[in-house]
RNA sequence: GGGCCAGUGGCGGAAUCGGUAUACGCGCACGCCUUAAGAGCGUGUGAGAUAAUAUCUCGUGUGGGUUCGAGUCCCACCUGGCCCACCA
């Protein structure tokens, strides 16, 4: 008997996990659900060696909320899947010398086992794997839609190239000059690539932020990344030449202080403007700078380099000649790739001017009133001040001067206002193997025709497709209509580093007929960015199994696709079912990491807006509510393999149980914090659960709660429900659990165990040797209803966290029908939850001198409280000989005698 | 360089609106139990003064301010973290 006290987590957990799956506890009626709640956790990529404690932390945070909503009466849908396509999985496969296809098959199995062992309430009947053809045919479909809408185009550009991953990268995927995946320094290469016109959506992505419930820091990150800035393109004539240089600036007010112009080495005029004697130097400089990586450019960073072209631009404002220089601190992708140098009011310009002894003119005087010539960088006035040496602007403040100057320049025809964005088009091609082949076909013959077509129209065609939809077919590119374009199994899938993907070595794959002229054409051999896979997965989940099952044909869904006969939105043959999508989307709560602020979260919003515009869905924002969880820290640092501080949840689940781990992870700290994982902490949590278990299984021996105690238990129960309910909504699980602990502590304190009549030496009463607990003979006391209710409530409050233990006691101890997870969340009465007796603080001049224990209603009466407070010896002492000038009274809380 | 966030016991962290700072847990100490150890249970635990569970002083990174009253609000600074970064 005595040994049975210990909670056998392995037995209990596996028992319920099996049963839940059998009876479909977490599989909602996807077609008919009335109160749909789509609770989504960012799916993981199954490339590493399984889930670590960080995954367990965030997925549990999401699961706890889903379970809570379920008990609140919602039809909760919690799907799970794998972001299994893409460079991260491929790199991992390469590192372990395994084919990604096999690696994925193995790791997804392991992930599934781990996720199940954590006891999460996922709907395992609807999973997604982005590397499976049934999924990626729609990723390809999405690409084709983008192209048809004029949102996918090719252009030659200076792009980020990772020499280690041997592929190009989007701007978002370059972190501080390094590859997001492998950490290798990124270089710049000029290549022709596929882009998505995300910049067309810049303003809408910005505007949409106002309407969604996201953490402010994520919104700010997106705003900064989009980086909308008002400015002006100023056109400068070049002395003695026909070229005009356009410089974008947000600070035209300082233009009277402009003393030079700097072009990016990649600027089309960079070489052209070099005078004869400078040509050699300029050529060399351009060549040198292009060989540098971004990192190198930056490392030399503050030490500016440059070369003079020999040409001069004219500042129309004052007719001054400005030497035109070339320097690699000016980036082609920013603004217009050319900068007007105002060294007095821009630190970088100042450094450049200093280095090459260019004149520095002050045109702004700041609040320090320094009007002296500028010789030190500290004097550079960037932020605020009053205009000087600036003609008609003199005396104006900066804000006013900017407006005045912009109007002036536009009126004179020297330039045009232009809003600039930091956001750039999404580079979507990858020269890799493990991804969806870009479903496009290129026909050289058609391309030649289109070149003449462009020539006819007077458009110089440089590989950039125009937005006008009629243009695309003239560039020789056609979207593949027979989807999917299956990724062939390649044994040697290693990236080549030639600027082309591994598929380029397989004529069987790329040799196709031109869908337009029937001639020999070539299929695109690059694959798409992995972030395209994850940009729409949330649309897929609810319809998994629905779209296919509605199909009557015997052929596989992959083969059924025939664009001519396909009705786009028929349930049988589309990525998502329109009715189900209406019911379940947008996602009600998205739970994930903040590190995706300008990656996945931005791309998913963009794709959703495009699909909304193309009328494939009826909502413009995929995630109206997003919660950004924090990270688990171990030994003071972020978990990582290289640090060797990765915590594998498996061993903890085995040793202490999933319930213990779940509770501990949620108790460590707030969900958006960075709590430290400790072994001693989890042991403490196991002890807590052991005490809870003890409370339940020995429940039948509790025979008494005294009148006073039963009331206390009852009140505490209502207080606990209130606290837990409120804090759950705010994802403050740590305080939720501490409230439950307090409740458990009280129950244990008040419990009185009977001498068991039936059992002998191993009776439960023996187990507890506390001197404070009294033992009574069973005959003289009765059980109270409050006690039984308290235990039911306790099981329910624990259910989102300790799902298995709660279920076990709910069914096998408390005799309820399964499942505690479908029972309705307990309610509380506000009046009962309010304390009956309160402690009122008594202060003299703001210092605590006594506390009063008063009945709640009395504590609200000023006269009563003041009277009682003055009676307190210590208060009287402090008031002696002083004149009370004022009495501050906060009903039910505090009284403060002011004598000063 | 820019943006955002945070500094509370030995540790993780509590503290709705400005109103008893340190809830809950870990750790530690002591006690009970035990032949012993462990487990379990109980008590204590911000610092200092003190015979004292009475009482007093100090105390939420530093310095100032507002207020009857500040962890919370304002100003300046210091430290740490995260994100972005030669963005014109």
PDB file of C-alpha atoms in Angstrom, chain A residues 186-437:
ATOM      1  CA  UNK A 186      28.539  36.538 -47.452  1.00  0.00           C
ATOM      2  CA  UNK A 187      29.917  37.870 -50.716  1.00  0.00           C
ATOM      3  CA  UNK A 188      28.400  39.986 -53.427  1.00  0.00           C
ATOM      4  CA  UNK A 189      27.887  38.539 -56.888  1.00  0.00           C
ATOM      5  CA  UNK A 190      26.155  39.802 -59.940  1.00  0.00           C
ATOM      6  CA  UNK A 191      23.691  37.144 -61.002  1.00  0.00           C
ATOM      7  CA  UNK A 192      20.351  36.885 -62.740  1.00  0.00           C
ATOM      8  CA  UNK A 193      17.783  35.642 -60.261  1.00  0.00           C
ATOM      9  CA  UNK A 194      14.093  35.311 -59.493  1.00  0.00           C
ATOM     10  CA  UNK A 195      12.601  37.934 -57.225  1.00  0.00           C
ATOM     11  CA  UNK A 196       9.196  38.501 -55.665  1.00  0.00           C
ATOM     12  CA  UNK A 197       7.937  42.050 -55.697  1.00  0.00           C
ATOM     13  CA  UNK A 198       7.416  42.355 -51.952  1.00  0.00           C
ATOM     14  CA  UNK A 199       8.317  46.036 -52.245  1.00  0.00           C
ATOM     15  CA  UNK A 200       5.008  46.598 -54.023  1.00  0.00           C
ATOM     16  CA  UNK A 201       3.393  45.631 -50.747  1.00  0.00           C
ATOM     17  CA  UNK A 202       5.610  47.748 -48.505  1.00  0.00           C
ATOM     18  CA  UNK A 203       2.934  50.266 -47.606  1.00  0.00           C
ATOM     19  CA  UNK A 204       0.288  47.641 -47.061  1.00  0.00           C
ATOM     20  CA  UNK A 205       2.584  45.541 -44.904  1.00  0.00           C
ATOM     21  CA  UNK A 206       3.189  48.699 -42.927  1.00  0.00           C
ATOM     22  CA  UNK A 207      -0.484  49.627 -42.687  1.00  0.00           C
ATOM     23  CA  UNK A 208      -1.556  46.122 -41.725  1.00  0.00           C
ATOM     24  CA  UNK A 209       0.581  46.315 -38.610  1.00  0.00           C
ATOM     25  CA  UNK A 210      -1.879  48.791 -37.160  1.00  0.00           C
ATOM     26  CA  UNK A 211      -4.639  46.237 -37.229  1.00  0.00           C
ATOM     27  CA  UNK A 212      -2.988  43.193 -35.709  1.00  0.00           C
ATOM     28  CA  UNK A 213      -2.387  42.209 -32.107  1.00  0.00           C
ATOM     29  CA  UNK A 214       1.334  41.516 -32.069  1.00  0.00           C
ATOM     30  CA  UNK A 215       4.062  42.345 -29.583  1.00  0.00           C
ATOM     31  CA  UNK A 216       5.173  45.899 -30.160  1.00  0.00           C
ATOM     32  CA  UNK A 217       8.814  44.880 -30.564  1.00  0.00           C
ATOM     33  CA  UNK A 218       7.952  42.639 -33.519  1.00  0.00           C
ATOM     34  CA  UNK A 219       5.931  45.387 -35.153  1.00  0.00           C
ATOM     35  CA  UNK A 220       8.799  47.804 -34.662  1.00  0.00           C
ATOM     36  CA  UNK A 221      11.224  45.316 -36.173  1.00  0.00           C
ATOM     37  CA  UNK A 222       9.009  45.023 -39.245  1.00  0.00           C
ATOM     38  CA  UNK A 223       8.546  48.771 -39.501  1.00  0.00           C
ATOM     39  CA  UNK A 224      12.290  49.278 -39.301  1.00  0.00           C
ATOM     40  CA  UNK A 225      12.923  46.581 -41.843  1.00  0.00           C
ATOM     41  CA  UNK A 226      10.437  48.069 -44.273  1.00  0.00           C
ATOM     42  CA  UNK A 227      12.150  51.351 -43.456  1.00  0.00           C
ATOM     43  CA  UNK A 228       9.870  53.806 -45.191  1.00  0.00           C
ATOM     44  CA  UNK A 229      11.490  57.237 -45.495  1.00  0.00           C
ATOM     45  CA  UNK A 230      10.344  60.375 -47.221  1.00  0.00           C
ATOM     46  CA  UNK A 231      12.988  61.967 -49.347  1.00  0.00           C
ATOM     47  CA  UNK A 232      13.825  63.422 -52.709  1.00  0.00           C
ATOM     48  CA  UNK A 233      15.761  62.401 -55.797  1.00  0.00           C
ATOM     49  CA  UNK A 234      17.909  65.347 -56.771  1.00  0.00           C
ATOM     50  CA  UNK A 235      19.325  65.442 -60.272  1.00  0.00           C
ATOM     51  CA  UNK A 236      22.808  66.893 -60.661  1.00  0.00           C
ATOM     52  CA  UNK A 237      24.239  67.853 -64.022  1.00  0.00           C
ATOM     53  CA  UNK A 238      27.771  66.724 -64.712  1.00  0.00           C
ATOM     54  CA  UNK A 239      30.030  69.468 -66.001  1.00  0.00           C
ATOM     55  CA  UNK A 240      30.782  69.030 -69.669  1.00  0.00           C
ATOM     56  CA  UNK A 241      28.844  65.764 -70.042  1.00  0.00           C
ATOM     57  CA  UNK A 242      25.344  64.646 -70.752  1.00  0.00           C
ATOM     58  CA  UNK A 243      24.973  62.243 -67.795  1.00  0.00           C
ATOM     59  CA  UNK A 244      22.958  63.369 -64.836  1.00  0.00           C
ATOM     60  CA  UNK A 245      23.513  61.902 -61.395  1.00  0.00           C
ATOM     61  CA  UNK A 246      20.526  61.236 -59.214  1.00  0.00           C
ATOM     62  CA  UNK A 247      21.125  61.394 -55.500  1.00  0.00           C
ATOM     63  CA  UNK A 248      18.409  60.366 -53.095  1.00  0.00           C
ATOM     64  CA  UNK A 249      18.381  62.155 -49.769  1.00  0.00           C
ATOM     65  CA  UNK A 250      16.082  62.589 -46.826  1.00  0.00           C
ATOM     66  CA  UNK A 251      17.911  65.755 -45.870  1.00  0.00           C
ATOM     67  CA  UNK A 252      17.793  68.170 -48.807  1.00  0.00           C
ATOM     68  CA  UNK A 253      17.772  71.025 -46.284  1.00  0.00           C
ATOM     69  CA  UNK A 254      21.543  70.690 -45.926  1.00  0.00           C
ATOM     70  CA  UNK A 255      22.149  70.952 -49.656  1.00  0.00           C
ATOM     71  CA  UNK A 256      23.862  74.355 -49.441  1.00  0.00           C
ATOM     72  CA  UNK A 257      26.512  72.450 -47.503  1.00  0.00           C
ATOM     73  CA  UNK A 258      27.081  69.849 -50.238  1.00  0.00           C
ATOM     74  CA  UNK A 259      30.720  69.751 -51.324  1.00  0.00           C
ATOM     75  CA  UNK A 260      31.101  66.461 -53.223  1.00  0.00           C
ATOM     76  CA  UNK A 261      29.286  63.479 -54.673  1.00  0.00           C
ATOM     77  CA  UNK A 262      30.050  59.823 -54.053  1.00  0.00           C
ATOM     78  CA  UNK A 263      29.003  56.968 -56.305  1.00  0.00           C
ATOM     79  CA  UNK A 264      28.827  53.345 -55.383  1.00  0.00           C
ATOM     80  CA  UNK A 265      31.424  51.243 -57.238  1.00  0.00           C
ATOM     81  CA  UNK A 266      28.491  49.366 -58.800  1.00  0.00           C
ATOM     82  CA  UNK A 267      26.917  52.589 -60.058  1.00  0.00           C
ATOM     83  CA  UNK A 268      26.436  52.481 -63.861  1.00  0.00           C
ATOM     84  CA  UNK A 269      28.298  55.788 -64.235  1.00  0.00           C
ATOM     85  CA  UNK A 270      31.150  54.851 -61.957  1.00  0.00           C
ATOM     86  CA  UNK A 271      33.522  53.989 -64.781  1.00  0.00           C
ATOM     87  CA  UNK A 272      31.955  56.216 -67.391  1.00  0.00           C
ATOM     88  CA  UNK A 273      32.645  59.405 -65.518  1.00  0.00           C
ATOM     89  CA  UNK A 274      36.318  58.708 -65.043  1.00  0.00           C
ATOM     90  CA  UNK A 275      38.449  61.156 -66.977  1.00  0.00           C
ATOM     91  CA  UNK A 276      41.300  59.799 -69.026  1.00  0.00           C
ATOM     92  CA  UNK A 277      43.996  60.290 -66.429  1.00  0.00           C
ATOM     93  CA  UNK A 278      41.813  58.665 -63.754  1.00  0.00           C
ATOM     94  CA  UNK A 279      40.499  55.686 -65.708  1.00  0.00           C
ATOM     95  CA  UNK A 280      43.136  53.257 -64.543  1.00  0.00           C
ATOM     96  CA  UNK A 281      42.777  54.156 -60.865  1.00  0.00           C
ATOM     97  CA  UNK A 282      38.975  54.001 -61.048  1.00  0.00           C
ATOM     98  CA  UNK A 283      38.984  50.625 -62.773  1.00  0.00           C
ATOM     99  CA  UNK A 284      41.297  49.209 -60.153  1.00  0.00           C
ATOM    100  CA  UNK A 285      39.207  50.571 -57.305  1.00  0.00           C
ATOM    101  CA  UNK A 286      35.991  49.114 -58.692  1.00  0.00           C
ATOM    102  CA  UNK A 287      37.651  45.776 -59.222  1.00  0.00           C
ATOM    103  CA  UNK A 288      39.115  45.729 -55.710  1.00  0.00           C
ATOM    104  CA  UNK A 289      35.888  46.612 -54.017  1.00  0.00           C
ATOM    105  CA  UNK A 290      33.921  43.977 -55.872  1.00  0.00           C
ATOM    106  CA  UNK A 291      36.279  41.312 -54.703  1.00  0.00           C
ATOM    107  CA  UNK A 292      35.670  42.222 -51.105  1.00  0.00           C
ATOM    108  CA  UNK A 293      32.940  40.525 -49.127  1.00  0.00           C
ATOM    109  CA  UNK A 294      30.362  42.660 -47.419  1.00  0.00           C
ATOM    110  CA  UNK A 295      32.085  41.787 -44.212  1.00  0.00           C
ATOM    111  CA  UNK A 296      35.439  43.029 -45.450  1.00  0.00           C
ATOM    112  CA  UNK A 297      33.949  46.242 -46.666  1.00  0.00           C
ATOM    113  CA  UNK A 298      32.546  46.712 -43.243  1.00  0.00           C
ATOM    114  CA  UNK A 299      35.629  45.628 -41.342  1.00  0.00           C
ATOM    115  CA  UNK A 300      37.615  48.367 -43.021  1.00  0.00           C
ATOM    116  CA  UNK A 301      34.376  50.137 -42.275  1.00  0.00           C
ATOM    117  CA  UNK A 302      35.168  53.349 -40.564  1.00  0.00           C
ATOM    118  CA  UNK A 303      38.350  53.860 -42.514  1.00  0.00           C
ATOM    119  CA  UNK A 304      36.890  55.219 -45.709  1.00  0.00           C
ATOM    120  CA  UNK A 305      38.521  54.615 -49.056  1.00  0.00           C
ATOM    121  CA  UNK A 306      37.718  56.191 -52.390  1.00  0.00           C
ATOM    122  CA  UNK A 307      38.882  57.388 -55.753  1.00  0.00           C
ATOM    123  CA  UNK A 308      38.281  60.623 -57.626  1.00  0.00           C
ATOM    124  CA  UNK A 309      36.751  60.302 -61.099  1.00  0.00           C
ATOM    125  CA  UNK A 310      37.995  63.649 -62.319  1.00  0.00           C
ATOM    126  CA  UNK A 311      34.466  64.825 -63.138  1.00  0.00           C
ATOM    127  CA  UNK A 312      32.412  67.482 -61.387  1.00  0.00           C
ATOM    128  CA  UNK A 313      28.692  67.845 -60.735  1.00  0.00           C
ATOM    129  CA  UNK A 314      26.936  71.177 -60.479  1.00  0.00           C
ATOM    130  CA  UNK A 315      24.839  72.126 -57.487  1.00  0.00           C
ATOM    131  CA  UNK A 316      22.023  74.146 -59.034  1.00  0.00           C
ATOM    132  CA  UNK A 317      21.353  75.890 -55.742  1.00  0.00           C
ATOM    133  CA  UNK A 318      24.552  77.888 -55.820  1.00  0.00           C
ATOM    134  CA  UNK A 319      26.287  76.842 -59.024  1.00  0.00           C
ATOM    135  CA  UNK A 320      29.122  75.249 -57.084  1.00  0.00           C
ATOM    136  CA  UNK A 321      31.147  72.466 -58.588  1.00  0.00           C
ATOM    137  CA  UNK A 322      31.272  69.235 -56.621  1.00  0.00           C
ATOM    138  CA  UNK A 323      33.955  66.620 -57.347  1.00  0.00           C
ATOM    139  CA  UNK A 324      32.548  63.186 -58.105  1.00  0.00           C
ATOM    140  CA  UNK A 325      34.166  60.370 -56.155  1.00  0.00           C
ATOM    141  CA  UNK A 326      33.670  56.639 -55.946  1.00  0.00           C
ATOM    142  CA  UNK A 327      33.628  54.858 -52.613  1.00  0.00           C
ATOM    143  CA  UNK A 328      32.445  51.521 -51.367  1.00  0.00           C
ATOM    144  CA  UNK A 329      30.766  52.983 -48.310  1.00  0.00           C
ATOM    145  CA  UNK A 330      28.010  53.898 -50.735  1.00  0.00           C
ATOM    146  CA  UNK A 331      25.845  50.888 -51.484  1.00  0.00           C
ATOM    147  CA  UNK A 332      24.140  50.470 -54.822  1.00  0.00           C
ATOM    148  CA  UNK A 333      21.015  48.997 -53.227  1.00  0.00           C
ATOM    149  CA  UNK A 334      20.436  51.989 -50.997  1.00  0.00           C
ATOM    150  CA  UNK A 335      18.627  55.038 -52.323  1.00  0.00           C
ATOM    151  CA  UNK A 336      19.929  55.736 -55.809  1.00  0.00           C
ATOM    152  CA  UNK A 337      23.420  54.349 -55.287  1.00  0.00           C
ATOM    153  CA  UNK A 338      24.824  57.860 -55.225  1.00  0.00           C
ATOM    154  CA  UNK A 339      25.194  60.189 -52.294  1.00  0.00           C
ATOM    155  CA  UNK A 340      25.510  63.932 -52.138  1.00  0.00           C
ATOM    156  CA  UNK A 341      28.229  64.619 -49.585  1.00  0.00           C
ATOM    157  CA  UNK A 342      27.349  67.052 -46.827  1.00  0.00           C
ATOM    158  CA  UNK A 343      30.296  66.576 -44.488  1.00  0.00           C
ATOM    159  CA  UNK A 344      29.157  69.114 -41.932  1.00  0.00           C
ATOM    160  CA  UNK A 345      26.026  67.173 -41.164  1.00  0.00           C
ATOM    161  CA  UNK A 346      26.709  63.532 -41.797  1.00  0.00           C
ATOM    162  CA  UNK A 347      29.388  61.641 -39.948  1.00  0.00           C
ATOM    163  CA  UNK A 348      30.277  59.331 -42.820  1.00  0.00           C
ATOM    164  CA  UNK A 349      30.524  62.251 -45.216  1.00  0.00           C
ATOM    165  CA  UNK A 350      32.671  64.036 -42.666  1.00  0.00           C
ATOM    166  CA  UNK A 351      35.086  61.120 -42.402  1.00  0.00           C
ATOM    167  CA  UNK A 352      35.300  60.936 -46.161  1.00  0.00           C
ATOM    168  CA  UNK A 353      35.892  64.662 -46.530  1.00  0.00           C
ATOM    169  CA  UNK A 354      38.551  64.601 -43.839  1.00  0.00           C
ATOM    170  CA  UNK A 355      40.394  61.751 -45.470  1.00  0.00           C
ATOM    171  CA  UNK A 356      40.445  63.355 -48.900  1.00  0.00           C
ATOM    172  CA  UNK A 357      40.684  66.980 -47.760  1.00  0.00           C
ATOM    173  CA  UNK A 358      37.369  68.041 -49.219  1.00  0.00           C
ATOM    174  CA  UNK A 359      35.776  71.284 -47.984  1.00  0.00           C
ATOM    175  CA  UNK A 360      33.417  71.185 -45.012  1.00  0.00           C
ATOM    176  CA  UNK A 361      30.714  73.814 -44.685  1.00  0.00           C
ATOM    177  CA  UNK A 362      28.462  74.382 -41.718  1.00  0.00           C
ATOM    178  CA  UNK A 363      24.809  74.934 -42.615  1.00  0.00           C
ATOM    179  CA  UNK A 364      23.174  74.014 -39.307  1.00  0.00           C
ATOM    180  CA  UNK A 365      23.831  75.429 -35.849  1.00  0.00           C
ATOM    181  CA  UNK A 366      22.717  73.157 -33.038  1.00  0.00           C
ATOM    182  CA  UNK A 367      21.600  73.866 -29.506  1.00  0.00           C
ATOM    183  CA  UNK A 368      25.239  74.031 -28.371  1.00  0.00           C
ATOM    184  CA  UNK A 369      25.377  77.212 -30.453  1.00  0.00           C
ATOM    185  CA  UNK A 370      28.733  76.186 -31.903  1.00  0.00           C
ATOM    186  CA  UNK A 371      29.259  78.260 -35.030  1.00  0.00           C
ATOM    187  CA  UNK A 372      32.968  77.612 -35.462  1.00  0.00           C
ATOM    188  CA  UNK A 373      34.439  75.834 -38.503  1.00  0.00           C
ATOM    189  CA  UNK A 374      34.124  72.099 -38.270  1.00  0.00           C
ATOM    190  CA  UNK A 375      37.332  70.262 -37.574  1.00  0.00           C
ATOM    191  CA  UNK A 376      36.275  67.433 -35.291  1.00  0.00           C
ATOM    192  CA  UNK A 377      33.724  64.712 -35.892  1.00  0.00           C
ATOM    193  CA  UNK A 378      32.008  65.581 -32.597  1.00  0.00           C
ATOM    194  CA  UNK A 379      30.980  68.868 -34.160  1.00  0.00           C
ATOM    195  CA  UNK A 380      28.955  67.195 -36.910  1.00  0.00           C
ATOM    196  CA  UNK A 381      25.394  68.355 -36.398  1.00  0.00           C
ATOM    197  CA  UNK A 382      23.024  65.641 -37.571  1.00  0.00           C
ATOM    198  CA  UNK A 383      19.879  65.883 -35.521  1.00  0.00           C
ATOM    199  CA  UNK A 384      18.549  69.313 -34.729  1.00  0.00           C
ATOM    200  CA  UNK A 385      19.313  72.971 -35.186  1.00  0.00           C
ATOM    201  CA  UNK A 386      18.831  76.145 -37.161  1.00  0.00           C
ATOM    202  CA  UNK A 387      19.829  76.724 -40.769  1.00  0.00           C
ATOM    203  CA  UNK A 388      22.757  79.061 -41.605  1.00  0.00           C
ATOM    204  CA  UNK A 389      24.727  79.774 -44.798  1.00  0.00           C
ATOM    205  CA  UNK A 390      21.731  78.427 -46.680  1.00  0.00           C
ATOM    206  CA  UNK A 391      20.185  81.297 -48.559  1.00  0.00           C
ATOM    207  CA  UNK A 392      16.438  81.298 -48.298  1.00  0.00           C
ATOM    208  CA  UNK A 393      16.478  78.624 -45.584  1.00  0.00           C
ATOM    209  CA  UNK A 394      18.430  80.686 -43.063  1.00  0.00           C
ATOM    210  CA  UNK A 395      16.791  80.843 -39.660  1.00  0.00           C
ATOM    211  CA  UNK A 396      14.465  77.920 -40.254  1.00  0.00           C
ATOM    212  CA  UNK A 397      14.545  74.815 -38.113  1.00  0.00           C
ATOM    213  CA  UNK A 398      15.406  71.532 -39.820  1.00  0.00           C
ATOM    214  CA  UNK A 399      11.877  70.178 -40.182  1.00  0.00           C
ATOM    215  CA  UNK A 400      10.685  73.371 -41.826  1.00  0.00           C
ATOM    216  CA  UNK A 401      13.764  73.612 -44.016  1.00  0.00           C
ATOM    217  CA  UNK A 402      13.316  70.064 -45.332  1.00  0.00           C
ATOM    218  CA  UNK A 403       9.803  70.897 -46.532  1.00  0.00           C
ATOM    219  CA  UNK A 404      10.836  74.236 -47.990  1.00  0.00           C
ATOM    220  CA  UNK A 405      13.794  72.776 -49.847  1.00  0.00           C
ATOM    221  CA  UNK A 406      11.809  69.874 -51.269  1.00  0.00           C
ATOM    222  CA  UNK A 407       9.186  72.231 -52.625  1.00  0.00           C
ATOM    223  CA  UNK A 408      11.876  74.514 -53.995  1.00  0.00           C
ATOM    224  CA  UNK A 409      13.705  71.716 -55.834  1.00  0.00           C
ATOM    225  CA  UNK A 410      10.505  70.305 -57.304  1.00  0.00           C
ATOM    226  CA  UNK A 411       9.369  73.739 -58.431  1.00  0.00           C
ATOM    227  CA  UNK A 412      12.694  74.370 -60.137  1.00  0.00           C
ATOM    228  CA  UNK A 413      12.555  70.941 -61.743  1.00  0.00           C
ATOM    229  CA  UNK A 414      15.850  69.807 -60.193  1.00  0.00           C
ATOM    230  CA  UNK A 415      14.354  66.746 -58.578  1.00  0.00           C
ATOM    231  CA  UNK A 416      11.292  64.847 -57.454  1.00  0.00           C
ATOM    232  CA  UNK A 417      10.086  63.688 -54.087  1.00  0.00           C
ATOM    233  CA  UNK A 418      10.524  59.998 -53.610  1.00  0.00           C
ATOM    234  CA  UNK A 419       9.693  57.677 -50.777  1.00  0.00           C
ATOM    235  CA  UNK A 420      12.446  55.208 -50.161  1.00  0.00           C
ATOM    236  CA  UNK A 421      12.272  51.825 -48.479  1.00  0.00           C
ATOM    237  CA  UNK A 422      14.812  49.686 -46.794  1.00  0.00           C
ATOM    238  CA  UNK A 423      12.813  46.633 -47.838  1.00  0.00           C
ATOM    239  CA  UNK A 424      13.980  45.070 -51.059  1.00  0.00           C
ATOM    240  CA  UNK A 425      12.443  42.511 -53.333  1.00  0.00           C
ATOM    241  CA  UNK A 426      12.531  38.975 -52.045  1.00  0.00           C
ATOM    242  CA  UNK A 427      15.255  36.992 -53.753  1.00  0.00           C
ATOM    243  CA  UNK A 428      13.606  33.630 -54.151  1.00  0.00           C
ATOM    244  CA  UNK A 429      16.041  31.460 -56.195  1.00  0.00           C
ATOM    245  CA  UNK A 430      18.394  29.030 -54.537  1.00  0.00           C
ATOM    246  CA  UNK A 431      21.133  27.133 -56.320  1.00  0.00           C
ATOM    247  CA  UNK A 432      20.425  24.087 -54.274  1.00  0.00           C
ATOM    248  CA  UNK A 433      18.791  20.688 -54.507  1.00  0.00           C
ATOM    249  CA  UNK A 434      16.476  20.229 -51.544  1.00  0.00           C
ATOM    250  CA  UNK A 435      13.552  22.493 -52.378  1.00  0.00           C
ATOM    251  CA  UNK A 436      10.633  22.838 -54.752  1.00  0.00           C
ATOM    252  CA  UNK A 437      11.923  23.289 -58.308  1.00  0.00           C
TER     253      UNK A 437
END
